[in-house]
mmCIF file of C-alpha atoms in Angstrom:
data_model
loop_
_atom_site.group_PDB
_atom_site.id
_atom_site.type_symbol
_atom_site.label_atom_id
_atom_site.label_comp_id
_atom_site.label_asym_id
_atom_site.label_seq_id
_atom_site.Cartn_x
_atom_site.Cartn_y
_atom_site.Cartn_z
ATOM 1 C CA MET A 28 0.000 0.000 0.000
ATOM 2 C CA ARG A 29 1.373 3.417 -0.926
ATOM 3 C CA ILE A 30 -0.129 6.674 0.247
ATOM 4 C CA ARG A 31 0.966 9.459 -2.019
ATOM 5 C CA CYS A 32 0.342 12.724 -0.240
ATOM 6 C CA SER A 33 0.437 16.081 -1.960
ATOM 7 C CA ARG A 34 1.122 18.909 0.445
ATOM 8 C CA GLY A 35 0.412 22.365 -0.846
ATOM 9 C CA ALA A 36 0.729 24.571 2.231
ATOM 10 C CA ILE A 37 4.259 25.649 3.092
ATOM 11 C CA PRO A 38 5.594 28.437 5.305
ATOM 12 C CA SER A 39 5.919 31.705 3.401
ATOM 13 C CA SER A 40 9.534 32.733 2.805
ATOM 14 C CA THR A 41 8.573 36.325 3.516
ATOM 15 C CA HIS A 42 6.521 35.824 6.665
ATOM 16 C CA PRO A 43 7.623 33.153 9.153
ATOM 17 C CA TYR A 44 4.145 32.535 10.500
ATOM 18 C CA ALA A 45 2.039 32.771 7.342
ATOM 19 C CA LEU A 46 0.887 29.797 5.289
ATOM 20 C CA ASP A 47 1.388 30.088 1.531
ATOM 21 C CA MET A 48 -1.411 28.234 -0.288
ATOM 22 C CA ARG A 49 -0.245 26.762 -3.610
ATOM 23 C CA PRO A 50 -2.636 26.247 -6.568
ATOM 24 C CA HIS A 51 -5.711 24.210 -5.884
ATOM 25 C CA SER A 52 -4.502 21.498 -8.246
ATOM 26 C CA ARG A 53 -2.235 20.327 -5.424
ATOM 27 C CA LEU A 54 -3.915 18.539 -2.531
ATOM 28 C CA ILE A 55 -3.407 20.103 0.876
ATOM 29 C CA LEU A 56 -3.598 17.297 3.392
ATOM 30 C CA ALA A 57 -4.402 17.644 7.045
ATOM 31 C CA SER A 58 -1.161 16.071 8.187
ATOM 32 C CA ALA A 59 0.901 18.746 6.452
ATOM 33 C CA THR A 60 -1.339 21.503 7.800
ATOM 34 C CA ALA A 61 -1.091 20.193 11.347
ATOM 35 C CA ALA A 62 2.675 20.022 11.159
ATOM 36 C CA LEU A 63 2.961 23.495 9.704
ATOM 37 C CA LEU A 64 0.623 24.967 12.297
ATOM 38 C CA GLY A 65 2.759 23.405 14.997
ATOM 39 C CA LEU A 66 5.839 25.065 13.522
ATOM 40 C CA SER A 67 4.267 28.543 13.608
ATOM 41 C CA LEU A 68 3.642 28.919 17.353
ATOM 42 C CA THR A 69 4.158 32.647 17.906
ATOM 43 C CA ALA A 70 5.114 32.247 21.532
ATOM 44 C CA CYS A 71 8.469 30.827 20.415
ATOM 45 C CA ALA A 72 11.589 32.956 20.003
ATOM 46 C CA PRO A 73 10.647 35.634 17.425
ATOM 47 C CA ALA A 74 13.982 35.740 15.635
ATOM 48 C CA SER A 75 14.031 32.138 14.462
ATOM 49 C CA THR A 76 12.049 28.942 14.106
ATOM 50 C CA ASP A 77 12.515 26.240 16.736
ATOM 51 C CA GLY A 78 15.473 24.321 15.356
ATOM 52 C CA SER A 79 14.269 21.100 16.916
ATOM 53 C CA VAL A 80 11.241 21.035 14.650
ATOM 54 C CA THR A 81 13.113 21.001 11.357
ATOM 55 C CA PRO A 82 16.386 19.134 11.882
ATOM 56 C CA SER A 83 19.233 19.847 9.508
ATOM 57 C CA SER A 84 19.861 17.094 7.006
ATOM 58 C CA SER A 85 23.488 17.152 8.110
ATOM 59 C CA SER A 86 22.688 16.194 11.693
ATOM 60 C CA SER A 87 21.235 13.007 13.127
ATOM 61 C CA PRO A 88 18.544 12.969 15.819
ATOM 62 C CA VAL A 89 19.170 11.258 19.105
ATOM 63 C CA ALA A 90 17.339 7.960 19.056
ATOM 64 C CA SER A 91 14.683 7.404 21.699
ATOM 65 C CA PRO A 92 16.348 5.386 24.465
ATOM 66 C CA SER A 93 14.716 2.388 26.063
ATOM 67 C CA PRO A 94 12.407 3.711 28.787
ATOM 68 C CA THR A 95 13.609 3.531 32.376
ATOM 69 C CA PRO A 96 11.288 3.440 35.409
ATOM 70 C CA ALA A 97 11.758 7.200 35.759
ATOM 71 C CA ASP A 98 10.731 8.003 32.163
ATOM 72 C CA ARG A 99 7.246 9.058 31.125
ATOM 73 C CA VAL A 100 6.236 7.313 27.896
ATOM 74 C CA VAL A 101 3.739 9.154 25.700
ATOM 75 C CA GLU A 102 2.172 6.991 23.012
ATOM 76 C CA ILE A 103 0.506 8.705 20.068
ATOM 77 C CA SER A 104 -1.828 6.840 17.737
ATOM 78 C CA VAL A 105 -4.706 7.600 15.398
ATOM 79 C CA ASP A 106 -7.032 7.248 18.402
ATOM 80 C CA GLY A 107 -5.315 9.774 20.644
ATOM 81 C CA LEU A 108 -2.499 9.872 23.186
ATOM 82 C CA SER A 109 -1.815 7.977 26.378
ATOM 83 C CA VAL A 110 0.789 8.365 29.093
ATOM 84 C CA ASP A 111 2.474 5.364 30.726
ATOM 85 C CA ASP A 112 -0.032 2.907 29.233
ATOM 86 C CA GLY A 113 -2.923 4.814 30.742
ATOM 87 C CA ALA A 114 -6.298 5.549 29.188
ATOM 88 C CA VAL A 115 -6.280 6.955 25.657
ATOM 89 C CA ILE A 116 -7.218 10.627 25.494
ATOM 90 C CA ALA A 117 -8.914 11.404 22.194
ATOM 91 C CA TYR A 118 -7.704 14.309 20.085
ATOM 92 C CA ASP A 119 -11.175 15.857 20.338
ATOM 93 C CA ASP A 120 -10.506 16.376 24.063
ATOM 94 C CA PRO A 121 -7.885 19.135 23.822
ATOM 95 C CA ASP A 122 -8.127 20.117 27.481
ATOM 96 C CA GLY A 123 -7.534 16.529 28.561
ATOM 97 C CA ALA A 124 -4.606 16.173 26.149
ATOM 98 C CA VAL A 125 -2.940 19.390 27.333
ATOM 99 C CA ALA A 126 -3.393 18.333 30.959
ATOM 100 C CA ALA A 127 -1.878 14.897 30.265
ATOM 101 C CA LEU A 128 1.116 16.366 28.442
ATOM 102 C CA THR A 129 1.636 18.956 31.181
ATOM 103 C CA ASP A 130 1.705 16.151 33.724
ATOM 104 C CA ALA A 131 4.124 14.095 31.602
ATOM 105 C CA PHE A 132 6.536 16.983 31.080
ATOM 106 C CA GLY A 133 6.184 18.160 34.658
ATOM 107 C CA SER A 134 5.696 21.753 33.554
ATOM 108 C CA ALA A 135 3.108 23.923 31.871
ATOM 109 C CA PRO A 136 3.579 24.732 28.179
ATOM 110 C CA THR A 137 4.359 28.086 26.659
ATOM 111 C CA GLU A 138 1.082 29.301 25.225
ATOM 112 C CA GLY A 139 0.587 31.438 22.153
ATOM 113 C CA THR A 140 -1.359 31.774 18.940
ATOM 114 C CA VAL A 141 -0.909 29.972 15.639
ATOM 115 C CA GLU A 142 -1.816 31.474 12.293
ATOM 116 C CA GLY A 143 -3.673 29.058 10.047
ATOM 117 C CA PRO A 144 -4.958 29.178 6.474
ATOM 118 C CA TYR A 145 -7.598 31.675 5.390
ATOM 119 C CA GLY A 146 -6.817 34.000 8.304
ATOM 120 C CA ALA A 147 -7.690 31.475 11.010
ATOM 121 C CA VAL A 148 -6.017 31.821 14.404
ATOM 122 C CA TYR A 149 -5.597 28.825 16.694
ATOM 123 C CA SER A 150 -4.308 28.179 20.212
ATOM 124 C CA GLY A 151 -0.791 26.786 20.464
ATOM 125 C CA TYR A 152 1.080 25.005 23.269
ATOM 126 C CA ASP A 153 4.818 24.456 23.268
ATOM 127 C CA TRP A 154 6.862 22.054 25.392
ATOM 128 C CA GLN A 155 10.457 21.037 24.768
ATOM 129 C CA GLY A 156 10.457 19.234 21.432
ATOM 130 C CA THR A 157 6.643 19.083 21.238
ATOM 131 C CA LYS A 158 4.098 21.509 19.838
ATOM 132 C CA ALA A 159 0.333 21.185 20.052
ATOM 133 C CA THR A 160 -2.239 23.153 18.080
ATOM 134 C CA VAL A 161 -5.939 23.301 18.914
ATOM 135 C CA ARG A 162 -8.128 23.875 15.875
ATOM 136 C CA GLU A 163 -11.706 24.361 17.035
ATOM 137 C CA THR A 164 -12.306 21.201 19.088
ATOM 138 C CA ARG A 165 -9.353 19.063 17.970
ATOM 139 C CA ILE A 166 -5.716 19.027 19.055
ATOM 140 C CA ASP A 167 -2.848 18.042 16.757
ATOM 141 C CA LEU A 168 0.665 17.171 17.910
ATOM 142 C CA VAL A 169 4.062 17.640 16.277
ATOM 143 C CA VAL A 170 6.938 15.898 18.081
ATOM 144 C CA SER A 171 10.445 16.677 16.855
ATOM 145 C CA ALA A 172 12.465 15.531 19.872
ATOM 146 C CA ASP A 173 12.120 13.612 23.085
ATOM 147 C CA ALA A 174 12.621 15.634 26.252
ATOM 148 C CA PRO A 175 14.550 14.689 29.398
ATOM 149 C CA GLY A 176 12.411 12.065 31.105
ATOM 150 C CA VAL A 177 9.771 12.032 28.361
ATOM 151 C CA ILE A 178 9.789 9.592 25.437
ATOM 152 C CA PHE A 179 7.337 9.620 22.525
ATOM 153 C CA ARG A 180 6.502 6.602 20.396
ATOM 154 C CA THR A 181 3.714 5.038 18.359
ATOM 155 C CA PRO A 182 1.930 1.819 19.418
ATOM 156 C CA GLU A 183 4.279 0.035 17.010
ATOM 157 C CA GLY A 184 7.273 1.261 19.010
ATOM 158 C CA ILE A 185 8.456 3.822 16.449
ATOM 159 C CA GLY A 186 9.847 7.094 17.759
ATOM 160 C CA ILE A 187 12.423 9.800 17.117
ATOM 161 C CA GLY A 188 15.619 8.152 15.854
ATOM 162 C CA SER A 189 13.944 4.970 14.597
ATOM 163 C CA THR A 190 15.180 3.986 11.146
ATOM 164 C CA ARG A 191 13.178 3.851 7.946
ATOM 165 C CA ALA A 192 13.686 0.073 7.887
ATOM 166 C CA GLU A 193 12.364 -0.269 11.440
ATOM 167 C CA ALA A 194 9.298 1.828 10.598
ATOM 168 C CA MET A 195 8.569 -0.164 7.456
ATOM 169 C CA ALA A 196 8.993 -3.441 9.333
ATOM 170 C CA ALA A 197 6.480 -2.123 11.898
ATOM 171 C CA GLY A 198 3.870 -1.582 9.182
ATOM 172 C CA ALA A 199 4.566 1.934 7.859
ATOM 173 C CA VAL A 200 3.899 2.656 4.184
ATOM 174 C CA ASP A 201 5.357 5.218 1.804
ATOM 175 C CA GLY A 202 3.778 8.664 1.922
ATOM 176 C CA TRP A 203 4.895 11.931 0.340
ATOM 177 C CA ASP A 204 8.072 12.120 -1.749
ATOM 178 C CA GLU A 205 8.858 15.767 -1.032
ATOM 179 C CA ASP A 206 11.924 16.108 -3.250
ATOM 180 C CA GLY A 207 10.728 13.836 -6.048
ATOM 181 C CA ASP A 208 13.747 11.534 -5.927
ATOM 182 C CA GLY A 209 11.655 8.380 -5.809
ATOM 183 C CA VAL A 210 12.212 7.816 -2.081
ATOM 184 C CA ALA A 211 9.426 8.817 0.319
ATOM 185 C CA ASP A 212 10.347 11.613 2.719
ATOM 186 C CA TYR A 213 7.252 10.877 4.801
ATOM 187 C CA LEU A 214 5.890 7.532 5.946
ATOM 188 C CA SER A 215 2.403 6.749 7.240
ATOM 189 C CA ILE A 216 1.947 4.361 10.155
ATOM 190 C CA GLY A 217 -1.157 3.067 11.909
ATOM 191 C CA VAL A 218 -3.129 3.535 8.691
ATOM 192 C CA ARG A 219 -6.852 2.776 8.913
ATOM 193 C CA GLU A 220 -9.936 3.572 6.907
ATOM 194 C CA VAL A 221 -12.417 6.202 8.091
ATOM 195 C CA PRO A 222 -15.967 5.224 7.065
ATOM 196 C CA GLY A 223 -17.966 8.024 5.502
ATOM 197 C CA THR A 224 -14.929 9.766 3.973
ATOM 198 C CA SER A 225 -13.550 9.759 0.441
ATOM 199 C CA SER A 226 -9.860 9.732 -0.372
ATOM 200 C CA LEU A 227 -8.592 12.793 -2.246
ATOM 201 C CA VAL A 228 -5.485 10.852 -3.238
ATOM 202 C CA ASN A 229 -7.157 7.663 -4.437
ATOM 203 C CA PRO A 230 -10.538 8.660 -5.957
ATOM 204 C CA GLY A 231 -13.284 6.156 -5.359
ATOM 205 C CA GLU A 232 -11.657 4.741 -2.241
ATOM 206 C CA VAL A 233 -12.495 5.291 1.424
ATOM 207 C CA GLY A 234 -10.278 7.876 3.120
ATOM 208 C CA VAL A 235 -7.627 6.860 5.632
ATOM 209 C CA GLU A 236 -6.008 8.391 8.697
ATOM 210 C CA TYR A 237 -2.540 7.765 10.104
ATOM 211 C CA ILE A 238 0.413 9.052 12.096
ATOM 212 C CA ASP A 239 2.866 10.929 9.884
ATOM 213 C CA LEU A 240 6.597 10.147 10.154
ATOM 214 C CA LYS A 241 9.093 12.650 8.726
ATOM 215 C CA ILE A 242 12.189 10.870 7.424
ATOM 216 C CA THR A 243 15.553 12.623 7.191
ATOM 217 C CA GLY A 244 18.564 10.574 6.163
ATOM 218 C CA ASP A 245 16.574 7.342 6.598
ATOM 219 C CA VAL A 246 15.822 8.235 10.233
ATOM 220 C CA VAL A 247 12.555 9.377 11.826
ATOM 221 C CA THR A 248 12.963 13.028 12.794
ATOM 222 C CA ARG A 249 9.348 14.018 13.438
ATOM 223 C CA LEU A 250 6.022 12.431 14.413
ATOM 224 C CA SER A 251 2.749 14.204 13.683
ATOM 225 C CA SER A 252 -0.820 13.288 14.561
ATOM 226 C CA GLY A 253 -3.811 14.125 12.403
ATOM 227 C CA GLY A 254 -2.568 12.662 9.119
ATOM 228 C CA ASN A 255 -5.275 11.756 6.607
ATOM 229 C CA ASP A 256 -5.938 11.766 2.872
ATOM 230 C CA PHE A 257 -9.496 13.124 2.875
ATOM 231 C CA SER A 258 -9.159 16.705 4.177
ATOM 232 C CA ASP A 259 -8.290 19.537 1.830
ATOM 233 C CA ILE A 260 -6.732 21.758 4.536
#
């Protein structure tokens, strides 16, 4: 199975927090939007973007270590997030998700606003290596690094620093080939159909949702919730 995702919204080169909408002939998938919204949290340092969110291709991320009894393990799936194998908190419970993450990190997030497409403004929450954006009643997460004492992973055991081969062996499938070199720069994991939706990528098929994995140098450098192929923003 191959999920070919076309992502049309990219940060404007002239405004660090604006979203530049490309022609409508390119699909703009929710996973890309969620990740971009996470990157534009205005409460972050104004002079630059958080370097942990977009790792340089010349550097390698630190692989998620095996959890120790002192670590908090946050698992993110298409259903929601859970901490230390606790109850799953759905993404449509943003208050519960923020409270759970605050407890896991042991500190409150930096709060700010996030500029979205079409002039929308959302609430943003920023912890070390993790950004959350609340759009209406749903929260989306972008994880670019583990934090001291906090480890993120999917139910399949894939986290920051996992290899492409490990992700594929765990069930991930090819997603978006950003640079067009024939090798996917994004993988989709935890893929499942969503009844009542229609795929914008595969016309005539039921839409799917998934966790998005950004691959840099054959290593997972970012995990994002909210990936799907049936939303146009």
